[in-house]
């Protein structure tokens, strides 16, 4: 378990009993009450569906301050990294804990670049899907199948195999996502190229064809690389928690990442970037915004303002700020500054941020609010938005998985419950039932 300090205790009084529970402090953020002995001493569980007040682990990778709108990767502010770093350097930082020297960065980039190809037989997995399959379905299947191809990196007890699995996952995800896209549009797979950087390689595999030379626009490369940095890790979000829980049983890393992809797909999580763009398209024009604001506030309407709100951020999502700036730059440089969706998004943000419902519930734009506008302007269909989130988040999933596996105190995750079902009763033969 990462370094924690135990100096105080919390006293829990249950009827005539008192239980002393240690209070643990980390480096930043709220202290925690260590309840690991609570059930043994009280015969009671805590109850926290959705984990709104529960720390599932200790971690040294990412820190979020929801009230301040702060996001740190290994202590470095996301704003500085987005401006001055690049995705593979951020991958190194998240995996190994510090910014690399020039030599270590070059070695890391060399290793990633030379693991971007897939085993040639894996192509047959893509071809088993219908052409109109959602690329996230293909990614879940293909990534899960990696455990059937890369047996020499599935033994989680071997640190070297864990390292190889991490490199393979980060390196191959762009190829898998790009091939899922190519398959969905009936175009041939484009192989990765070792002369291209990570983001350029991904864009090349998505948009090149065998028929002509395709030069990746450096503006798009920079925008894609920044989007990847912004999505790389985010503490114990739903998909990362899924990867940790799957990994806690000793499942191989490819199966754990496949589980994370499945969880990310949901519209309340990584699927929100696709849902946000579809919402903006449905709104269509600024005049219709009040109608949708009213629906978002209506308790009887399941509609929510996609790209708004966050479990942790009760201030601006710092990633949304960077994404908004990037949207302006990319659309400007692509000559689509007056993109109607961007105009609707900006007016929707302005109106929502003045509306008491959103202000009182501290609902701000999140990372998904602007990302889809950039991705659409870059030429991606909405179905590719969440796969791009998955490509970016793979390093976070893997870094958190490695941290958990290396923790000597790690145990299988096995929550309990508050049982509200039928009391004990005996079986009744069918002829004697009512
Ligand atoms: C991501 O966890 C992470 O870190 C995730 C992520 C990451 O990097 O991994 O940041 C990526 O998933 C970003 C979030 C993307 N999802 C969306 O944009 C979907 C729309 N947002 C909501 O579904 C919602 O805000 C959540 C799921 C993001 C957060 O939900 P919570 O924390 O469970 O909050 P809640 O549902 O309890 O909402 C609190 C109140 C409720 O009203 P009351 O019941 O108190 O009256 O706010 C309301 C909600 O109805 N509310 C919204 C709203 N989000 C919350 N009302 C309208 N529109 C919204 N978007």
CSV table of C-alpha atoms and ligand atoms in Angstrom, one decimal:
chain,number,residue,atom,x,y,z
A,1,UNK,CA,0.0,0.0,0.0
A,2,UNK,CA,1.4,3.4,-0.9
A,3,UNK,CA,2.8,5.4,2.0
A,4,UNK,CA,0.1,6.5,4.5
A,5,UNK,CA,0.3,8.1,7.9
A,6,UNK,CA,-1.7,6.8,10.8
A,7,UNK,CA,-1.8,9.2,13.8
A,8,UNK,CA,-5.5,9.7,14.7
A,9,UNK,CA,-8.5,7.5,15.2
A,10,UNK,CA,-12.3,7.9,14.7
A,11,UNK,CA,-14.6,6.6,17.4
A,12,UNK,CA,-17.8,4.9,16.2
A,13,UNK,CA,-20.4,4.5,18.8
A,14,UNK,CA,-23.0,1.7,18.2
A,15,UNK,CA,-25.5,1.5,21.0
A,16,UNK,CA,-23.4,0.8,24.1
A,17,UNK,CA,-20.2,-0.1,22.2
A,18,UNK,CA,-17.4,2.1,20.9
A,19,UNK,CA,-15.1,1.1,18.1
A,20,UNK,CA,-11.8,2.9,17.4
A,21,UNK,CA,-11.0,3.1,13.7
A,22,UNK,CA,-7.6,4.4,12.4
A,23,UNK,CA,-7.6,7.6,10.3
A,24,UNK,CA,-5.1,7.4,7.5
A,25,UNK,CA,-3.6,10.4,5.7
A,26,UNK,CA,-2.1,10.5,2.2
A,27,UNK,CA,0.0,13.1,0.5
A,28,UNK,CA,-3.0,15.2,-0.8
A,29,UNK,CA,-6.8,15.1,-0.5
A,30,UNK,CA,-9.2,13.8,2.1
A,31,UNK,CA,-8.1,11.5,4.9
A,32,UNK,CA,-9.7,8.1,5.1
A,33,UNK,CA,-11.2,6.1,8.0
A,34,UNK,CA,-9.7,2.6,7.8
A,35,UNK,CA,-12.8,0.3,8.3
A,36,UNK,CA,-11.1,-3.0,7.5
A,37,UNK,CA,-11.8,-4.4,11.0
A,38,UNK,CA,-15.3,-2.9,11.3
A,39,UNK,CA,-17.2,-6.1,10.4
A,40,UNK,CA,-15.1,-8.3,12.7
A,41,UNK,CA,-15.6,-5.8,15.6
A,42,UNK,CA,-19.2,-4.7,14.9
A,43,UNK,CA,-20.9,-7.4,12.8
A,44,UNK,CA,-22.0,-4.6,10.5
A,45,UNK,CA,-21.0,-3.6,7.0
A,46,UNK,CA,-20.8,0.0,5.7
A,47,UNK,CA,-23.3,0.8,2.9
A,48,UNK,CA,-22.2,3.0,0.0
A,49,UNK,CA,-23.7,2.0,-3.4
A,50,UNK,CA,-21.9,3.9,-6.1
A,51,UNK,CA,-18.9,4.4,-3.8
A,52,UNK,CA,-19.7,8.1,-3.2
A,53,UNK,CA,-17.7,8.1,0.1
A,54,UNK,CA,-15.5,5.1,-0.4
A,55,UNK,CA,-11.7,4.9,-1.2
A,56,UNK,CA,-11.2,1.5,-2.8
A,57,UNK,CA,-7.4,1.6,-2.6
A,58,UNK,CA,-4.4,3.7,-2.0
A,59,UNK,CA,-2.6,5.0,-5.2
A,60,UNK,CA,0.3,7.2,-6.1
A,61,UNK,CA,-0.6,7.7,-9.8
A,62,UNK,CA,-3.3,10.4,-10.2
A,63,UNK,CA,-4.8,13.0,-7.9
A,64,UNK,CA,-8.0,14.9,-8.5
A,65,UNK,CA,-9.3,17.8,-6.4
A,66,UNK,CA,-13.0,18.1,-7.5
A,67,UNK,CA,-13.6,21.4,-5.7
A,68,UNK,CA,-10.6,23.1,-7.2
A,69,UNK,CA,-10.9,21.5,-10.6
A,70,UNK,CA,-7.3,20.1,-10.3
A,71,UNK,CA,-5.9,17.0,-12.0
A,72,UNK,CA,-2.3,15.8,-11.4
A,73,UNK,CA,-0.5,12.9,-13.1
A,74,UNK,CA,2.2,11.8,-10.6
A,75,UNK,CA,2.1,15.4,-9.2
A,76,UNK,CA,2.3,17.3,-12.5
A,77,UNK,CA,-0.7,19.5,-13.4
A,78,UNK,CA,-2.6,18.3,-16.5
A,79,UNK,CA,-2.5,21.9,-18.0
A,80,UNK,CA,1.3,21.9,-18.0
A,81,UNK,CA,1.5,18.4,-19.5
A,82,UNK,CA,-1.0,19.2,-22.2
A,83,UNK,CA,1.0,22.2,-23.2
A,84,UNK,CA,4.6,21.0,-22.8
A,85,UNK,CA,4.6,17.2,-22.9
A,86,UNK,CA,3.4,14.5,-25.3
A,87,UNK,CA,1.4,11.3,-24.9
A,88,UNK,CA,4.2,8.7,-24.8
A,89,UNK,CA,6.1,10.8,-22.3
A,90,UNK,CA,2.9,10.9,-20.2
A,91,UNK,CA,2.6,7.1,-20.5
A,92,UNK,CA,6.2,6.8,-19.2
A,93,UNK,CA,5.3,9.2,-16.3
A,94,UNK,CA,2.1,7.3,-15.4
A,95,UNK,CA,3.8,3.9,-15.6
A,96,UNK,CA,7.1,4.6,-13.9
A,97,UNK,CA,6.4,7.6,-11.7
A,98,UNK,CA,8.8,10.2,-13.0
A,99,UNK,CA,9.4,12.2,-16.2
A,100,UNK,CA,12.0,10.2,-18.3
A,101,UNK,CA,15.5,11.4,-19.3
A,102,UNK,CA,16.0,11.8,-23.0
A,103,UNK,CA,17.7,8.4,-23.2
A,104,UNK,CA,14.9,6.6,-21.3
A,105,UNK,CA,12.2,8.3,-23.3
A,106,UNK,CA,13.9,7.3,-26.6
A,107,UNK,CA,14.1,3.7,-25.3
A,108,UNK,CA,10.5,3.7,-24.3
A,109,UNK,CA,9.3,5.1,-27.6
A,110,UNK,CA,11.5,2.5,-29.4
A,111,UNK,CA,9.9,-0.4,-27.5
A,112,UNK,CA,6.3,0.9,-28.0
A,113,UNK,CA,6.9,1.6,-31.7
A,114,UNK,CA,8.1,-2.0,-32.3
A,115,UNK,CA,5.1,-3.6,-30.6
A,116,UNK,CA,2.4,-1.9,-32.7
A,117,UNK,CA,1.8,-4.8,-35.1
A,118,UNK,CA,-0.8,-7.4,-34.2
A,119,UNK,CA,-0.3,-11.2,-34.7
A,120,UNK,CA,-1.4,-11.6,-38.3
A,121,UNK,CA,-3.9,-14.3,-37.4
A,122,UNK,CA,-5.8,-11.8,-35.2
A,123,UNK,CA,-7.3,-10.3,-38.4
A,124,UNK,CA,-9.8,-13.1,-38.4
A,125,UNK,CA,-11.4,-11.9,-35.2
A,126,UNK,CA,-12.2,-8.6,-36.9
A,127,UNK,CA,-13.7,-10.4,-39.9
A,128,UNK,CA,-16.0,-12.4,-37.6
A,129,UNK,CA,-18.0,-9.2,-36.7
A,130,UNK,CA,-20.8,-7.7,-38.8
A,131,UNK,CA,-19.5,-4.6,-40.7
A,132,UNK,CA,-21.9,-2.4,-38.7
A,133,UNK,CA,-20.7,-3.7,-35.3
A,134,UNK,CA,-19.9,-0.9,-33.0
A,135,UNK,CA,-16.1,-0.6,-32.8
A,136,UNK,CA,-16.2,-0.9,-29.0
A,137,UNK,CA,-17.7,-4.4,-29.4
A,138,UNK,CA,-14.8,-5.3,-31.7
A,139,UNK,CA,-12.3,-3.9,-29.3
A,140,UNK,CA,-13.7,-5.8,-26.3
A,141,UNK,CA,-13.5,-9.0,-28.4
A,142,UNK,CA,-10.1,-8.5,-29.9
A,143,UNK,CA,-8.4,-7.3,-26.7
A,144,UNK,CA,-9.8,-10.2,-24.8
A,145,UNK,CA,-8.5,-12.5,-27.6
A,146,UNK,CA,-5.0,-11.2,-27.1
A,147,UNK,CA,-4.7,-13.5,-24.1
A,148,UNK,CA,-5.0,-16.4,-26.6
A,149,UNK,CA,-2.1,-15.0,-28.7
A,150,UNK,CA,0.4,-13.6,-26.2
A,151,UNK,CA,0.8,-16.4,-23.7
A,152,UNK,CA,4.3,-15.2,-22.8
A,153,UNK,CA,2.9,-12.1,-21.0
A,154,UNK,CA,0.0,-13.5,-19.1
A,155,UNK,CA,1.7,-14.7,-15.9
A,156,UNK,CA,0.9,-11.8,-13.6
A,157,UNK,CA,3.3,-13.1,-10.9
A,158,UNK,CA,6.3,-12.4,-13.2
A,159,UNK,CA,7.2,-8.7,-13.2
A,160,UNK,CA,8.9,-9.0,-16.6
A,161,UNK,CA,5.7,-10.5,-18.1
A,162,UNK,CA,3.7,-7.7,-16.5
A,163,UNK,CA,6.0,-5.1,-18.2
A,164,UNK,CA,5.8,-6.8,-21.6
A,165,UNK,CA,2.0,-7.0,-21.3
A,166,UNK,CA,1.9,-3.2,-20.5
A,167,UNK,CA,4.1,-2.3,-23.5
A,168,UNK,CA,2.0,-4.6,-25.8
A,169,UNK,CA,-1.3,-3.1,-24.7
A,170,UNK,CA,-0.3,0.5,-25.1
A,171,UNK,CA,1.4,-0.2,-28.4
A,172,UNK,CA,-1.4,-2.3,-30.0
A,173,UNK,CA,-4.5,-0.4,-28.9
A,174,UNK,CA,-4.2,2.2,-31.7
A,175,UNK,CA,-3.9,-0.6,-34.3
A,176,UNK,CA,-6.9,-2.5,-32.9
A,177,UNK,CA,-9.0,0.7,-32.8
A,178,UNK,CA,-7.9,1.8,-36.3
A,179,UNK,CA,-8.6,-1.7,-37.7
A,180,UNK,CA,-12.0,-1.8,-36.1
A,181,UNK,CA,-12.8,1.5,-37.9
A,182,UNK,CA,-11.4,0.3,-41.2
A,183,UNK,CA,-13.4,-2.9,-41.0
A,184,UNK,CA,-16.6,-0.9,-40.3
A,185,UNK,CA,-16.2,1.1,-43.4
A,186,UNK,CA,-15.1,-1.8,-45.6
A,187,UNK,CA,-11.6,-0.5,-46.2
A,188,UNK,CA,-8.4,-2.6,-46.0
A,189,UNK,CA,-6.3,-2.6,-42.8
A,190,UNK,CA,-3.4,-0.2,-42.8
A,191,UNK,CA,-0.3,-1.5,-41.0
A,192,UNK,CA,1.5,0.7,-38.4
A,193,UNK,CA,4.6,2.5,-39.5
A,194,UNK,CA,7.8,2.7,-37.4
A,195,UNK,CA,8.7,6.1,-38.8
A,196,UNK,CA,5.6,7.8,-37.4
A,197,UNK,CA,5.0,9.0,-33.8
A,198,UNK,CA,2.2,7.4,-31.8
A,199,UNK,CA,-0.6,9.9,-32.7
A,200,UNK,CA,0.5,10.2,-36.3
A,201,UNK,CA,0.6,6.4,-36.6
A,202,UNK,CA,-3.0,6.1,-35.3
A,203,UNK,CA,-4.3,8.8,-37.7
A,204,UNK,CA,-2.4,7.2,-40.6
A,205,UNK,CA,-3.9,3.8,-39.8
A,206,UNK,CA,-7.4,5.3,-39.7
A,207,UNK,CA,-7.3,7.6,-42.8
A,208,UNK,CA,-4.6,6.2,-45.2
A,209,UNK,CA,-5.5,3.8,-48.0
A,210,UNK,CA,-3.2,1.6,-50.1
A,211,UNK,CA,-4.1,3.6,-53.1
A,212,UNK,CA,-2.2,6.8,-52.5
A,213,UNK,CA,0.3,8.5,-50.2
A,214,UNK,CA,-1.3,9.9,-47.0
A,215,UNK,CA,0.5,12.6,-45.1
A,216,UNK,CA,-0.8,13.2,-41.6
A,217,UNK,CA,-1.5,16.8,-40.9
A,218,UNK,CA,0.8,17.9,-37.9
A,219,UNK,CA,-2.1,20.0,-36.6
A,220,UNK,CA,-4.3,16.9,-36.3
A,221,UNK,CA,-1.4,15.0,-34.8
A,222,UNK,CA,-0.9,17.6,-32.1
A,223,UNK,CA,-4.7,17.7,-31.4
A,224,UNK,CA,-4.9,13.9,-31.2
A,225,UNK,CA,-1.8,13.6,-29.0
A,226,UNK,CA,-3.4,16.2,-26.6
A,227,UNK,CA,-6.7,14.4,-26.5
A,228,UNK,CA,-4.8,11.2,-25.6
A,229,UNK,CA,-2.9,13.0,-22.8
A,230,UNK,CA,-6.1,14.4,-21.4
A,231,UNK,CA,-7.8,11.0,-21.2
A,232,UNK,CA,-4.8,9.0,-20.0
A,233,UNK,CA,-5.8,8.4,-16.4
A,234,UNK,CA,-8.3,9.6,-13.9
A,235,UNK,CA,-8.0,8.0,-10.5
A,236,UNK,CA,-10.5,5.3,-9.6
A,237,UNK,CA,-13.2,6.0,-12.2
A,238,UNK,CA,-15.7,3.2,-13.1
A,239,UNK,CA,-13.6,1.5,-15.9
A,240,UNK,CA,-10.3,1.7,-13.9
A,241,UNK,CA,-12.2,0.2,-10.9
A,242,UNK,CA,-13.4,-2.5,-13.2
A,243,UNK,CA,-9.9,-3.3,-14.3
A,244,UNK,CA,-8.7,-3.4,-10.7
A,245,UNK,CA,-11.5,-5.7,-9.6
A,246,UNK,CA,-10.9,-8.0,-12.5
A,247,UNK,CA,-7.2,-8.0,-11.9
A,248,UNK,CA,-7.7,-8.7,-8.1
A,249,UNK,CA,-8.8,-12.2,-9.0
A,250,UNK,CA,-5.5,-12.9,-10.9
A,251,UNK,CA,-7.1,-12.6,-14.4
A,252,UNK,CA,-4.6,-12.0,-17.1
A,253,UNK,CA,-4.0,-8.3,-18.1
A,254,UNK,CA,-5.7,-8.6,-21.6
A,255,UNK,CA,-8.9,-9.9,-20.0
A,256,UNK,CA,-8.8,-7.1,-17.4
A,257,UNK,CA,-8.4,-4.4,-20.1
A,258,UNK,CA,-11.2,-6.0,-22.1
A,259,UNK,CA,-13.4,-5.6,-19.0
A,260,UNK,CA,-12.3,-2.0,-18.7
A,261,UNK,CA,-13.3,-1.3,-22.3
A,262,UNK,CA,-16.7,-2.8,-21.7
A,263,UNK,CA,-17.3,-0.6,-18.7
A,264,UNK,CA,-16.0,2.6,-20.5
A,265,UNK,CA,-18.6,2.0,-23.3
A,266,UNK,CA,-21.5,3.2,-21.1
A,267,UNK,CA,-23.0,6.6,-21.9
A,268,UNK,CA,-22.6,7.7,-18.3
A,269,UNK,CA,-18.8,7.2,-18.6
A,270,UNK,CA,-16.7,7.0,-21.8
A,271,UNK,CA,-19.7,6.7,-24.1
A,272,UNK,CA,-20.6,10.3,-23.2
A,273,UNK,CA,-18.4,11.8,-25.9
A,274,UNK,CA,-20.5,10.0,-28.6
A,275,UNK,CA,-23.8,10.8,-26.7
A,276,UNK,CA,-22.8,14.5,-26.3
A,277,UNK,CA,-22.2,14.9,-30.1
A,278,UNK,CA,-25.5,13.1,-30.8
A,279,UNK,CA,-27.2,15.4,-28.4
A,280,UNK,CA,-25.7,18.6,-29.9
A,281,UNK,CA,-26.8,17.3,-33.3
A,282,UNK,CA,-30.3,16.7,-32.0
A,283,UNK,CA,-30.4,20.2,-30.6
A,284,UNK,CA,-29.2,21.4,-33.9
A,285,UNK,CA,-29.6,25.1,-33.4
A,286,UNK,CA,-29.2,27.6,-30.6
A,287,UNK,CA,-33.0,28.4,-30.5
A,288,UNK,CA,-33.7,24.8,-29.3
A,289,UNK,CA,-31.4,24.9,-26.3
A,290,UNK,CA,-34.0,26.1,-23.8
A,291,UNK,CA,-36.1,23.0,-24.7
A,292,UNK,CA,-33.3,20.7,-23.8
A,293,UNK,CA,-32.3,22.6,-20.7
A,294,UNK,CA,-35.9,22.1,-19.5
A,295,UNK,CA,-35.8,18.4,-20.2
A,296,UNK,CA,-32.5,18.0,-18.3
A,297,UNK,CA,-34.1,19.6,-15.3
A,298,UNK,CA,-37.3,17.6,-15.5
A,299,UNK,CA,-37.3,14.8,-13.0
A,300,UNK,CA,-39.8,12.8,-15.1
A,301,UNK,CA,-37.6,13.0,-18.1
A,302,UNK,CA,-34.6,10.6,-18.1
A,303,UNK,CA,-32.7,13.0,-20.5
A,304,UNK,CA,-29.5,14.4,-19.1
A,305,UNK,CA,-27.2,17.0,-20.5
A,306,UNK,CA,-24.5,14.8,-21.9
A,307,UNK,CA,-21.0,16.1,-21.3
A,308,UNK,CA,-22.1,17.8,-18.1
A,309,UNK,CA,-21.7,16.8,-14.5
A,310,UNK,CA,-19.1,14.6,-12.8
A,311,UNK,CA,-18.9,12.5,-9.7
A,312,UNK,CA,-15.8,14.2,-8.5
A,313,UNK,CA,-15.5,17.6,-10.3
A,314,UNK,CA,-17.8,20.2,-8.6
A,315,UNK,CA,-15.9,22.8,-10.6
A,316,UNK,CA,-14.8,23.0,-14.2
A,317,UNK,CA,-13.1,19.7,-15.3
A,318,UNK,CA,-9.6,21.0,-16.1
A,319,UNK,CA,-9.5,18.8,-19.1
A,320,UNK,CA,-12.7,20.4,-20.6
A,321,UNK,CA,-10.9,23.8,-20.4
A,322,UNK,CA,-7.9,22.5,-22.4
A,323,UNK,CA,-10.3,20.6,-24.8
A,324,UNK,CA,-12.3,23.8,-25.4
A,325,UNK,CA,-9.1,25.7,-26.3
A,326,UNK,CA,-8.0,22.9,-28.5
A,327,UNK,CA,-11.4,22.8,-30.3
A,328,UNK,CA,-11.1,26.5,-31.1
A,329,UNK,CA,-7.5,26.0,-32.5
A,330,UNK,CA,-8.3,22.8,-34.5
A,331,UNK,CA,-11.5,24.1,-36.0
A,332,UNK,CA,-9.8,27.4,-36.8
A,333,UNK,CA,-6.9,25.8,-38.5
A,334,UNK,CA,-9.2,23.4,-40.4
A,335,UNK,CA,-11.3,26.4,-41.5
A,336,UNK,CA,-14.5,25.3,-39.7
A,337,UNK,CA,-14.5,27.8,-36.9
A,338,UNK,CA,-18.1,28.6,-37.5
A,339,UNK,CA,-18.9,24.9,-37.0
A,340,UNK,CA,-22.6,25.0,-35.9
A,341,UNK,CA,-22.1,22.3,-33.3
A,342,UNK,CA,-19.4,24.3,-31.7
A,343,UNK,CA,-21.6,27.4,-31.6
A,344,UNK,CA,-24.4,25.3,-30.0
A,345,UNK,CA,-22.0,23.8,-27.5
A,346,UNK,CA,-20.7,27.2,-26.5
A,347,UNK,CA,-24.1,28.7,-26.1
A,348,UNK,CA,-25.4,25.6,-24.2
A,349,UNK,CA,-22.4,25.9,-21.8
A,350,UNK,CA,-23.1,29.6,-21.3
A,351,UNK,CA,-26.8,29.2,-20.6
A,352,UNK,CA,-26.3,26.1,-18.4
A,353,UNK,CA,-23.6,27.8,-16.3
A,354,UNK,CA,-26.1,30.7,-15.6
A,355,UNK,CA,-29.0,28.4,-14.8
A,356,UNK,CA,-29.6,27.8,-11.0
A,357,UNK,CA,-30.3,24.1,-11.5
A,358,UNK,CA,-26.8,23.5,-12.8
A,359,UNK,CA,-25.2,26.0,-10.6
A,360,UNK,CA,-26.8,24.6,-7.4
A,361,UNK,CA,-25.9,21.0,-8.4
A,362,UNK,CA,-22.4,22.1,-9.4
A,363,UNK,CA,-22.8,20.7,-12.9
A,364,UNK,CA,-20.0,21.8,-15.2
A,365,UNK,CA,-18.8,20.7,-18.7
A,366,UNK,CA,-16.6,17.6,-18.4
A,367,UNK,CA,-13.9,16.1,-20.6
A,368,UNK,CA,-16.5,14.7,-23.0
A,369,UNK,CA,-18.3,18.0,-23.7
A,370,UNK,CA,-15.9,19.3,-26.4
A,371,UNK,CA,-13.9,16.2,-27.4
A,372,UNK,CA,-16.5,15.0,-29.9
A,373,UNK,CA,-16.5,18.3,-31.7
A,374,UNK,CA,-12.8,18.0,-32.3
A,375,UNK,CA,-12.9,14.4,-33.3
A,376,UNK,CA,-15.8,15.0,-35.8
A,377,UNK,CA,-13.9,17.9,-37.3
A,378,UNK,CA,-10.9,15.5,-37.7
A,379,UNK,CA,-13.0,13.2,-39.7
A,380,UNK,CA,-14.0,10.5,-37.2
A,381,UNK,CA,-17.6,9.1,-37.0
A,382,UNK,CA,-19.2,9.3,-33.6
A,383,UNK,CA,-18.8,5.6,-33.1
A,384,UNK,CA,-15.0,6.0,-33.0
A,385,UNK,CA,-15.1,8.6,-30.2
A,386,UNK,CA,-15.2,6.1,-27.3
A,387,UNK,CA,-12.7,3.7,-28.9
A,388,UNK,CA,-10.3,6.7,-29.0
A,389,UNK,CA,-11.0,7.3,-25.3
A,390,UNK,CA,-10.2,3.6,-24.7
A,391,UNK,CA,-6.9,3.9,-26.6
A,392,UNK,CA,-5.9,6.9,-24.4
A,393,UNK,CA,-7.1,5.3,-21.1
A,394,UNK,CA,-5.2,2.0,-21.7
A,395,UNK,CA,-2.1,3.4,-20.1
A,396,UNK,CA,-4.1,4.5,-17.0
A,397,UNK,CA,-5.7,1.1,-16.7
A,398,UNK,CA,-2.4,-0.7,-17.1
A,399,UNK,CA,-0.6,1.6,-14.7
A,400,UNK,CA,-3.3,1.2,-12.0
A,401,UNK,CA,-3.4,-2.6,-12.6
A,402,UNK,CA,0.4,-2.9,-12.2
A,403,UNK,CA,0.3,-0.8,-9.0
A,404,UNK,CA,-2.4,-3.1,-7.6
A,405,UNK,CA,-0.6,-6.3,-8.6
A,406,UNK,CA,2.7,-5.1,-7.1
A,407,UNK,CA,1.0,-4.2,-3.8
A,408,UNK,CA,1.9,-7.0,-1.3
A,409,UNK,CA,-1.3,-6.3,0.7
A,410,UNK,CA,-3.5,-6.7,-2.4
A,411,UNK,CA,-6.5,-9.1,-1.9
A,412,UNK,CA,-9.3,-10.2,-4.2
A,413,UNK,CA,-12.1,-7.5,-4.2
A,414,UNK,CA,-15.3,-9.0,-2.8
A,415,UNK,CA,-17.9,-6.4,-1.6
A,416,UNK,CA,-20.8,-7.5,0.7
A,417,UNK,CA,-24.4,-6.3,0.6
A,418,UNK,CA,-27.5,-5.3,2.5
A,419,UNK,CA,-29.8,-8.2,1.9
A,420,UNK,CA,-33.5,-7.2,1.4
A,421,UNK,CA,-34.8,-10.4,-0.2
A,422,UNK,CA,-37.1,-13.2,1.1
A,423,UNK,CA,-36.4,-14.8,4.5
A,424,UNK,CA,-35.6,-18.5,4.6
A,425,UNK,CA,-38.5,-20.7,3.3
A,426,UNK,CA,-38.9,-24.3,2.1
A,427,UNK,CA,-39.4,-25.6,-1.5
A,428,UNK,CA,-43.0,-26.3,-2.5
A,429,UNK,CA,-43.9,-28.8,-5.2
A,430,UNK,CA,-45.4,-27.3,-8.3
A,431,UNK,CA,-48.7,-29.0,-7.7
A,432,UNK,CA,-49.0,-27.4,-4.3
A,433,UNK,CA,-48.3,-23.8,-5.4
A,434,UNK,CA,-50.9,-21.1,-5.7
B,1,LIG,C1,-16.4,10.5,-17.6
B,1,LIG,O1,-15.3,9.1,-12.9
B,1,LIG,C2,-14.6,9.7,-13.8
B,1,LIG,O2,-13.5,10.2,-13.5
B,1,LIG,C3,-15.1,9.6,-15.3
B,1,LIG,C4,-14.3,10.3,-16.3
B,1,LIG,C5,-12.9,9.7,-16.5
B,1,LIG,O3,-12.0,10.4,-17.0
B,1,LIG,O4,-12.8,8.5,-16.3
B,1,LIG,O5,-14.1,11.7,-15.9
B,1,LIG,C6,-15.0,10.3,-17.7
B,1,LIG,O6,-17.2,9.5,-17.4
B,1,LIG,C7,-17.0,11.9,-17.5
B,1,LIG,C8,-18.5,11.9,-17.3
B,1,LIG,C9,-19.2,11.6,-18.6
B,1,LIG,N1,-20.7,11.4,-18.4
B,1,LIG,C10,-21.6,12.3,-18.9
B,1,LIG,O7,-21.3,13.4,-19.4
B,1,LIG,C11,-23.0,11.9,-18.8
B,1,LIG,C12,-23.9,13.0,-18.1
B,1,LIG,N2,-23.5,13.1,-16.7
B,1,LIG,C13,-24.3,12.4,-15.7
B,1,LIG,O8,-24.8,11.2,-16.1
B,1,LIG,C14,-23.6,12.5,-14.3
B,1,LIG,O9,-23.2,13.8,-14.1
B,1,LIG,C15,-22.5,11.6,-14.0
B,1,LIG,C16,-22.8,10.1,-14.3
B,1,LIG,C17,-21.3,12.0,-14.8
B,1,LIG,C18,-22.2,11.7,-12.5
B,1,LIG,O10,-23.3,11.2,-11.9
B,1,LIG,P1,-23.3,11.2,-10.2
B,1,LIG,O11,-22.1,11.6,-9.6
B,1,LIG,O12,-23.9,9.9,-9.8
B,1,LIG,O13,-24.3,12.3,-9.9
B,1,LIG,P2,-25.9,12.2,-9.8
B,1,LIG,O14,-26.4,11.3,-10.9
B,1,LIG,O15,-26.2,11.7,-8.4
B,1,LIG,O16,-26.4,13.6,-10.0
B,1,LIG,C19,-26.5,14.6,-9.0
B,1,LIG,C20,-27.7,15.4,-9.4
B,1,LIG,C21,-28.9,14.6,-9.7
B,1,LIG,O17,-30.0,15.4,-9.4
B,1,LIG,P3,-30.8,15.1,-8.0
B,1,LIG,O18,-31.2,13.7,-8.0
B,1,LIG,O19,-29.8,15.5,-6.9
B,1,LIG,O20,-32.0,16.1,-8.0
B,1,LIG,O21,-27.3,16.2,-10.5
B,1,LIG,C22,-28.2,15.8,-11.6
B,1,LIG,C23,-28.8,14.5,-11.2
B,1,LIG,O22,-30.2,14.3,-11.8
B,1,LIG,N3,-27.4,15.6,-12.8
B,1,LIG,C24,-27.7,16.0,-14.0
B,1,LIG,C25,-26.6,15.7,-14.8
B,1,LIG,N4,-25.7,15.1,-14.1
B,1,LIG,C26,-26.2,15.1,-12.8
B,1,LIG,N5,-28.8,16.6,-14.5
B,1,LIG,C27,-28.9,16.9,-15.8
B,1,LIG,N6,-27.8,16.7,-16.7
B,1,LIG,C28,-26.7,16.1,-16.2
B,1,LIG,N7,-25.7,15.8,-17.0
